[in-house]
Short mmCIF file of C-alpha atoms and ligand atoms in Angstrom, two decimals:
data_model
loop_
_atom_site.label_atom_id
_atom_site.label_comp_id
_atom_site.label_asym_id
_atom_site.label_seq_id
_atom_site.Cartn_x
_atom_site.Cartn_y
_atom_site.Cartn_z
CA MET G 1 16.84 159.89 -172.15
CA THR G 2 14.33 157.55 -170.42
CA SER G 3 15.16 153.76 -169.35
CA HIS G 4 13.92 152.62 -172.31
CA GLU G 5 16.50 154.37 -174.26
CA LYS G 6 18.90 153.82 -171.69
CA ALA G 7 18.72 150.57 -172.18
CA ALA G 8 18.91 150.33 -176.00
CA GLU G 9 22.02 152.19 -175.06
CA LEU G 10 23.91 149.32 -173.07
CA ARG G 11 23.05 146.31 -176.10
CA ARG G 12 24.20 148.15 -178.93
CA ALA G 13 27.43 149.02 -176.31
CA LEU G 14 27.69 145.57 -175.36
CA GLU G 15 27.52 144.70 -178.96
CA ARG G 16 30.56 146.53 -179.29
CA ARG G 17 32.09 145.14 -176.37
CA GLY G 18 31.93 141.98 -178.91
CA ILE G 19 28.38 139.91 -177.11
CA ARG G 20 26.90 138.38 -180.32
CA ASP G 21 23.77 136.11 -178.24
CA GLU G 22 20.78 138.16 -179.49
CA ARG G 23 19.00 136.19 -176.72
CA VAL G 24 21.80 137.41 -174.27
CA LEU G 25 21.16 140.99 -175.77
CA ASP G 26 17.30 141.10 -175.64
CA VAL G 27 16.79 139.96 -172.02
CA ILE G 28 19.97 142.75 -171.55
CA GLU G 29 17.72 145.24 -172.60
CA ARG G 30 14.37 143.70 -171.11
CA VAL G 31 15.25 143.13 -167.27
CA PRO G 32 15.56 146.61 -165.98
CA ARG G 33 18.52 146.85 -163.58
CA ASP G 34 17.20 150.13 -161.87
CA TRP G 35 15.10 148.12 -159.25
CA PHE G 36 18.43 146.06 -158.50
CA VAL G 37 20.63 148.44 -157.29
CA PRO G 38 20.70 151.53 -154.34
CA GLU G 39 18.91 154.05 -155.03
CA ASN G 40 21.37 156.65 -154.57
CA GLU G 41 22.99 154.70 -157.82
CA ARG G 42 19.38 154.02 -160.68
CA PRO G 43 21.45 156.86 -162.44
CA LEU G 44 24.57 154.69 -163.65
CA ALA G 45 21.68 151.78 -163.56
CA PHE G 46 22.01 151.48 -167.27
CA VAL G 47 26.12 152.28 -167.21
CA ASP G 48 28.34 148.91 -168.40
CA THR G 49 30.18 148.90 -164.81
CA ALA G 50 29.90 147.12 -161.68
CA LEU G 51 27.89 149.16 -158.78
CA ALA G 52 27.69 149.03 -155.38
CA ILE G 53 25.27 147.32 -153.18
CA GLU G 54 23.90 146.27 -149.37
CA CYS G 55 26.76 144.23 -147.27
CA GLY G 56 29.70 146.21 -149.28
CA GLN G 57 29.18 143.87 -152.05
CA THR G 58 28.55 144.84 -155.96
CA ILE G 59 26.42 144.01 -158.67
CA SER G 60 28.89 143.23 -161.63
CA GLN G 61 29.13 144.71 -164.72
CA PRO G 62 26.63 144.01 -166.98
CA TYR G 63 29.05 143.10 -170.03
CA ILE G 64 30.01 140.58 -167.22
CA VAL G 65 26.66 139.48 -166.80
CA ALA G 66 26.80 139.28 -170.79
CA LEU G 67 29.60 137.16 -170.87
CA MET G 68 29.05 134.83 -168.19
CA THR G 69 25.15 133.81 -169.84
CA GLU G 70 26.61 133.55 -173.86
CA SER G 71 29.35 131.32 -172.06
CA LEU G 72 26.80 128.93 -170.70
CA GLU G 73 25.27 128.39 -174.45
CA LEU G 74 21.39 128.27 -172.61
CA ASP G 75 18.88 126.46 -174.57
CA GLY G 76 16.01 127.18 -172.21
CA THR G 77 15.79 123.13 -170.62
CA GLU G 78 18.46 123.88 -168.51
CA ARG G 79 18.46 123.96 -164.30
CA VAL G 80 21.33 126.46 -163.81
CA LEU G 81 22.86 127.00 -160.32
CA GLU G 82 24.32 130.10 -159.73
CA VAL G 83 26.15 130.82 -156.48
CA GLY G 84 26.10 134.82 -154.91
CA THR G 85 22.81 135.64 -155.63
CA GLY G 86 23.92 139.62 -154.54
CA SER G 87 21.32 142.14 -155.74
CA GLY G 88 19.96 139.30 -158.11
CA TYR G 89 20.18 140.27 -161.09
CA GLN G 90 22.09 137.81 -162.36
CA SER G 91 18.65 135.09 -161.80
CA ALA G 92 17.21 137.38 -163.15
CA ILE G 93 19.02 137.46 -166.79
CA LEU G 94 19.32 133.55 -166.28
CA ALA G 95 15.49 132.98 -165.90
CA GLU G 96 14.57 134.52 -168.66
CA LEU G 97 16.85 131.88 -170.95
CA CYS G 98 16.75 128.61 -168.91
CA ARG G 99 13.88 126.45 -167.29
CA GLU G 100 14.87 126.77 -163.40
CA VAL G 101 17.77 128.96 -161.30
CA VAL G 102 19.35 127.44 -158.64
CA THR G 103 20.74 130.58 -156.15
CA VAL G 104 22.59 130.47 -153.11
CA GLU G 105 23.88 133.99 -151.26
CA ARG G 106 25.53 133.89 -147.89
CA HIS G 107 23.84 137.12 -146.86
CA GLU G 108 20.33 135.79 -145.44
CA SER G 109 19.15 139.82 -146.35
CA LEU G 110 20.50 140.57 -150.06
CA SER G 111 18.44 137.24 -150.95
CA ASP G 112 15.77 138.09 -149.05
CA ALA G 113 15.91 141.62 -150.80
CA ALA G 114 16.32 139.22 -154.91
CA ARG G 115 13.73 137.44 -154.00
CA GLU G 116 10.69 140.84 -153.82
CA ILE G 117 11.98 142.25 -156.53
CA HIS G 118 11.53 139.04 -158.60
CA ALA G 119 8.10 138.44 -156.93
CA ARG G 120 7.36 142.26 -158.77
CA LEU G 121 8.90 141.40 -161.72
CA GLY G 122 6.68 137.55 -162.44
CA TYR G 123 9.79 135.30 -162.13
CA CYS G 124 8.69 132.65 -160.94
CA ASN G 125 11.19 129.95 -161.93
CA ILE G 126 14.11 130.75 -158.76
CA GLU G 127 14.12 129.04 -156.29
CA TYR G 128 16.23 130.67 -153.30
CA TRP G 129 19.09 129.03 -150.87
CA VAL G 130 21.05 130.75 -148.21
CA GLY G 131 23.94 129.42 -147.02
CA ASP G 132 27.39 128.52 -148.85
CA GLY G 133 27.68 128.84 -151.68
CA THR G 134 31.22 126.84 -152.62
CA LEU G 135 29.90 123.72 -151.55
CA GLY G 136 26.57 124.05 -154.38
CA CYS G 137 23.31 122.91 -153.41
CA PRO G 138 23.60 119.20 -153.41
CA ASP G 139 19.48 118.80 -153.39
CA ARG G 140 18.68 120.36 -156.00
CA ALA G 141 22.13 118.59 -157.83
CA PRO G 142 23.23 117.77 -160.73
CA PHE G 143 23.39 121.13 -163.40
CA ASP G 144 23.46 122.07 -166.86
CA GLY G 145 25.12 124.80 -166.21
CA ILE G 146 26.56 126.81 -163.20
CA LEU G 147 27.22 130.46 -163.03
CA VAL G 148 29.83 131.94 -159.58
CA THR G 149 29.56 135.13 -159.05
CA ALA G 150 32.26 136.18 -156.77
CA ALA G 151 36.56 135.05 -157.33
CA ALA G 152 37.62 131.96 -155.98
CA PRO G 153 41.56 130.77 -155.19
CA SER G 154 40.60 128.19 -157.32
CA ILE G 155 38.07 125.61 -159.40
CA PRO G 156 35.57 125.26 -156.52
CA GLU G 157 35.71 120.43 -156.41
CA PRO G 158 32.42 120.74 -155.39
CA LEU G 159 30.69 122.56 -158.19
CA VAL G 160 32.05 120.85 -159.92
CA GLU G 161 31.11 117.08 -158.70
CA GLN G 162 27.66 118.75 -159.08
CA LEU G 163 27.79 119.74 -163.00
CA ARG G 164 26.33 116.57 -165.20
CA LEU G 165 28.41 115.26 -168.23
CA GLY G 166 28.34 117.96 -170.61
CA GLY G 167 27.36 121.12 -168.42
CA ARG G 168 29.66 124.36 -167.84
CA MET G 169 30.31 126.44 -165.03
CA ILE G 170 31.62 130.29 -165.38
CA VAL G 171 34.24 131.58 -162.25
CA PRO G 172 36.60 133.51 -161.93
CA VAL G 173 39.11 132.13 -160.56
CA GLY G 174 42.64 134.05 -159.04
CA ASP G 175 43.57 136.21 -156.23
CA GLU G 176 41.91 138.86 -154.41
CA VAL G 177 42.72 141.56 -156.75
CA ASP G 178 42.64 140.11 -160.20
CA GLN G 179 40.84 136.93 -161.57
CA ASN G 180 40.89 135.14 -164.76
CA LEU G 181 36.98 134.02 -166.38
CA LEU G 182 37.10 130.55 -166.79
CA ARG G 183 34.49 128.37 -168.40
CA VAL G 184 35.06 124.69 -166.79
CA ALA G 185 33.20 121.79 -168.49
CA ARG G 186 32.70 118.50 -167.05
CA THR G 187 33.84 115.55 -169.57
CA ASN G 188 34.53 111.74 -168.23
CA GLY G 189 37.61 112.32 -167.53
CA SER G 190 39.80 115.54 -166.06
CA PRO G 191 37.58 118.57 -167.30
CA THR G 192 38.33 120.71 -169.35
CA ILE G 193 39.31 124.58 -168.64
CA GLU G 194 39.72 127.49 -170.39
CA THR G 195 40.21 131.07 -170.03
CA LEU G 196 37.72 133.55 -171.28
CA CYS G 197 39.25 137.36 -169.96
CA SER G 198 40.70 139.26 -167.01
CA CYS G 199 38.27 140.23 -164.39
CA ARG G 200 37.97 141.16 -160.93
CA PHE G 201 34.57 139.97 -158.21
CA VAL G 202 34.50 140.13 -155.24
CA LYS G 203 35.26 137.52 -152.28
CA LEU G 204 33.89 134.07 -152.59
CA ILE G 205 34.21 132.95 -148.98
CA GLY G 206 33.17 129.52 -147.85
CA ALA G 207 35.11 126.38 -147.42
CA ALA G 208 36.01 126.25 -151.24
CA GLY G 209 36.65 129.60 -151.37
CA TRP G 210 38.30 132.22 -149.58
CA PRO G 211 38.18 132.26 -145.21
CA GLU G 212 35.94 135.50 -143.76
CA SER G 213 37.65 138.04 -142.40
CA ARG G 214 36.37 140.56 -139.84
CA SER G 215 35.85 143.44 -143.05
CA ASP G 216 33.53 141.07 -144.99
CA SER G 217 31.40 140.57 -142.62
CA GLY G 218 29.63 142.90 -144.63
CA GLU G 219 26.54 143.28 -141.93
N1 SAH Z 1 25.61 137.82 -159.22
C1 SAH Z 1 25.45 139.37 -158.05
C2 SAH Z 1 26.54 139.67 -157.99
C3 SAH Z 1 26.38 139.64 -156.37
S1 SAH Z 1 28.66 140.32 -155.78
C4 SAH Z 1 24.86 140.25 -158.24
O1 SAH Z 1 24.13 139.47 -159.87
O2 SAH Z 1 24.10 141.61 -157.90
C5 SAH Z 1 28.86 138.44 -155.12
C6 SAH Z 1 28.16 137.73 -154.19
O3 SAH Z 1 28.19 136.36 -153.78
C7 SAH Z 1 27.61 138.41 -153.06
O4 SAH Z 1 27.03 138.58 -152.99
C8 SAH Z 1 27.75 137.81 -152.26
O5 SAH Z 1 28.04 138.11 -150.87
C9 SAH Z 1 28.06 136.65 -151.91
N2 SAH Z 1 29.19 135.56 -152.14
C10 SAH Z 1 30.34 135.45 -151.78
N3 SAH Z 1 30.63 133.85 -151.72
C11 SAH Z 1 29.52 133.36 -151.36
C12 SAH Z 1 29.07 132.14 -150.67
N4 SAH Z 1 30.20 130.95 -150.08
N5 SAH Z 1 28.32 131.41 -151.42
C13 SAH Z 1 26.35 132.02 -151.67
N6 SAH Z 1 27.36 133.14 -151.57
C14 SAH Z 1 28.94 134.10 -151.45
#
């Protein structure tokens, strides 16, 4: 099977799981996920599963990437913050569907590798920051949407503050093993919170996340 055929099959699998947004499905079918995974994982690049990447991190499962993206309800005009660049796959999906992506990663080597792949694929609406993304990116706030792609112990307050009114944040919140994927919408009053599904992400480490332990340094 060619990569194109595998990507078409992945699209159908996501449709069967309930992803409805055609723009999201088109982009998942088009962005070459195999470019974002280590060589030894390439045979599994179009399977609906999370895979290991450098620094002890993971590239999220395509279904979760699709669900998170769909839940932002993008119309192409937005500036979106991604916390956790990782492989850069989710950033590429976002870059296709909104105006501007600001992505923050704590591991410089991951950020650099993602930037290089994006350059080869021709993306020029992604901005890269290295640091603690639990603090958001005050220089570029407010954001129309925020995707947190690592698991937080609670909703990171600095990120809520960097959402514009009416903006949405998708964030996995829970313990180190199980989390709920939440959609948090900023309103005039207290934010509204919906649960989308249960999920399992690597830890969000930082001031408004988990403290770093020795096994988390990833180097
Ligand atoms: N969106 C990524 C998923 C990567 S896994 C992808 O499509 O591949 C989550 C990433 O979050 C890891 O790379 C991890 O290093 C990063 N991370 C964890 N805590 C962070 C923090 N406080 N700030 C920025 N990145 C963080």
